[in-house]
Tab-separated table of C-alpha atoms in Angstrom:
chain	number	residue	atom	x	y	z
A	208	MET	CA	-0.124	-0.043	-0.026
A	209	THR	CA	1.201	3.440	-0.822
A	210	ILE	CA	0.581	6.031	1.905
A	211	ASP	CA	-0.256	9.502	0.566
A	212	ASN	CA	-0.194	12.956	2.275
A	213	ASN	CA	-4.011	12.653	3.009
A	214	GLN	CA	-3.501	9.605	4.918
A	215	LEU	CA	-0.619	11.122	6.999
A	216	VAL	CA	-2.570	14.260	7.668
A	217	SER	CA	-5.700	12.361	8.638
A	218	ARG	CA	-3.686	10.291	11.239
A	219	TYR	CA	-2.262	13.553	12.628
A	220	MET	CA	-5.632	15.141	12.945
A	221	LYS	CA	-7.000	12.088	14.622
A	222	LEU	CA	-4.180	12.343	17.168
A	223	GLN	CA	-4.724	15.996	17.653
A	224	ALA	CA	-8.415	15.349	18.181
A	225	ALA	CA	-7.645	12.887	20.878
A	226	HIS	CA	-5.976	15.661	22.714
A	227	LYS	CA	-8.528	18.481	21.924
A	228	THR	CA	-8.538	19.711	25.487
A	229	TYR	CA	-4.710	20.512	25.428
A	230	PHE	CA	-4.936	22.199	21.933
A	231	ALA	CA	-8.014	24.170	23.039
A	232	ALA	CA	-5.620	25.746	25.800
A	233	ILE	CA	-2.905	26.399	23.183
A	234	GLY	CA	-5.558	28.109	21.073
A	235	GLU	CA	-6.667	30.407	24.133
A	236	TYR	CA	-2.990	31.233	24.644
A	237	VAL	CA	-2.525	32.301	20.934
A	238	ASP	CA	-5.865	34.261	20.976
A	239	GLN	CA	-4.611	36.031	24.177
A	240	GLN	CA	-1.403	37.084	22.298
A	241	LEU	CA	-3.373	38.118	19.262
A	242	ASP	CA	-5.597	40.394	21.323
A	243	VAL	CA	-2.483	42.102	22.773
A	244	LEU	CA	-1.210	42.547	19.312
A	245	TYR	CA	-4.550	44.058	18.176
A	246	ASP	CA	-4.739	46.433	21.120
A	247	ARG	CA	-1.106	47.472	20.443
A	248	LEU	CA	-2.155	48.530	16.851
A	249	ASN	CA	-4.287	51.320	18.359
A	250	THR	CA	-1.111	53.291	19.303
A	251	THR	CA	1.795	51.656	17.537
A	252	PHE	CA	2.966	50.268	14.149
A	253	HIS	CA	3.973	46.999	15.774
A	254	ASP	CA	3.541	44.477	12.979
A	255	SER	CA	4.428	41.099	14.591
A	256	LEU	CA	3.640	38.573	17.204
A	257	THR	CA	6.383	36.627	18.922
A	258	LEU	CA	5.212	33.491	20.695
A	259	SER	CA	7.030	31.127	22.747
A	260	VAL	CA	6.311	27.514	22.414
A	261	GLN	CA	7.357	26.789	25.970
A	262	GLY	CA	5.025	29.649	26.985
A	263	ALA	CA	2.248	28.118	25.418
A	264	ILE	CA	2.899	24.576	26.862
A	265	ASP	CA	3.357	26.440	30.400
A	266	TYR	CA	0.014	28.056	29.739
A	267	ALA	CA	-1.761	24.682	29.141
A	268	LYS	CA	-0.287	23.324	32.224
A	269	SER	CA	-1.599	26.350	34.247
A	270	GLN	CA	-4.986	25.421	32.877
A	271	GLY	CA	-4.578	21.842	34.272
A	272	VAL	CA	-4.080	20.369	30.904
A	273	GLU	CA	-1.129	18.216	29.812
A	274	ILE	CA	-0.078	15.475	27.441
A	275	THR	CA	2.090	12.857	29.030
A	276	SER	CA	1.698	9.898	26.600
A	277	GLY	CA	5.245	10.302	24.903
A	278	ILE	CA	4.074	12.717	22.356
A	279	ASN	CA	6.752	15.405	21.050
A	280	LEU	CA	4.893	17.918	22.881
A	281	THR	CA	7.194	20.890	21.558
A	282	LEU	CA	6.612	19.859	18.038
A	283	ALA	CA	2.904	19.281	18.419
A	284	THR	CA	2.609	22.666	20.020
A	285	GLN	CA	4.521	24.511	17.490
A	286	ASN	CA	2.685	22.900	14.586
A	287	PHE	CA	-0.590	23.853	16.140
A	288	MET	CA	0.495	27.335	16.684
A	289	VAL	CA	1.880	27.941	13.051
A	290	LYS	CA	-1.359	26.403	11.653
A	291	MET	CA	-3.494	28.581	13.815
A	292	LEU	CA	-1.600	31.808	12.793
A	293	ASP	CA	-1.661	30.781	9.173
A	294	ASN	CA	-5.489	30.184	9.466
A	295	GLN	CA	-5.816	33.723	10.712
A	296	GLY	CA	-4.048	35.073	7.584
A	297	LEU	CA	-0.702	36.026	9.219
A	298	LEU	CA	2.724	35.484	7.799
A	299	VAL	CA	4.456	32.822	9.810
A	300	GLU	CA	8.213	32.658	10.657
A	301	GLY	CA	9.599	30.138	12.789
A	302	GLY	CA	12.701	28.065	13.623
A	303	ALA	CA	15.229	30.431	12.215
A	304	HIS	CA	15.421	32.605	15.488
A	305	SER	CA	14.953	29.706	17.954
A	306	SER	CA	13.240	26.341	17.934
A	307	ASP	CA	10.984	27.837	20.571
A	308	VAL	CA	9.873	30.863	18.920
A	309	VAL	CA	7.034	31.378	16.263
A	310	ILE	CA	6.675	34.801	14.861
A	311	GLY	CA	3.525	35.964	13.072
A	312	LYS	CA	3.495	39.042	10.920
A	313	LEU	CA	0.985	41.297	9.499
A	314	ASN	CA	0.314	40.157	5.979
A	315	PHE	CA	-0.149	43.300	3.966
A	316	GLU	CA	-0.286	41.263	0.826
A	317	ASN	CA	-3.402	39.694	1.969
A	318	ARG	CA	-5.154	43.042	2.424
A	319	ALA	CA	-8.163	42.210	0.189
A	320	ARG	CA	-9.125	39.414	2.749
A	321	TYR	CA	-9.800	42.069	5.315
A	322	VAL	CA	-11.130	45.096	3.188
């Protein structure tokens, strides 16, 4: 049997769904950081959002949610954060600065989406 990308993504999403409480907490963390950026844009031209993967993991722990089943938690969290920012239309940078940092930047080329 040849395994294709759809099968791989399906399995990945199934594993993510099995830990939906954890990823909901990570989503809350990212949303809070997006709210901070949105508020900053009232008075500054700050155009990026710097997120800490470990900060997101710590936030989930503070909400009483952990994954302890041997999953690569850092990678799973980083992937979720990148996907979430991308779904919001932000340009995503990551890995070049540090494996713990995900940077979302305003996407001025995507302006038609918001006008």
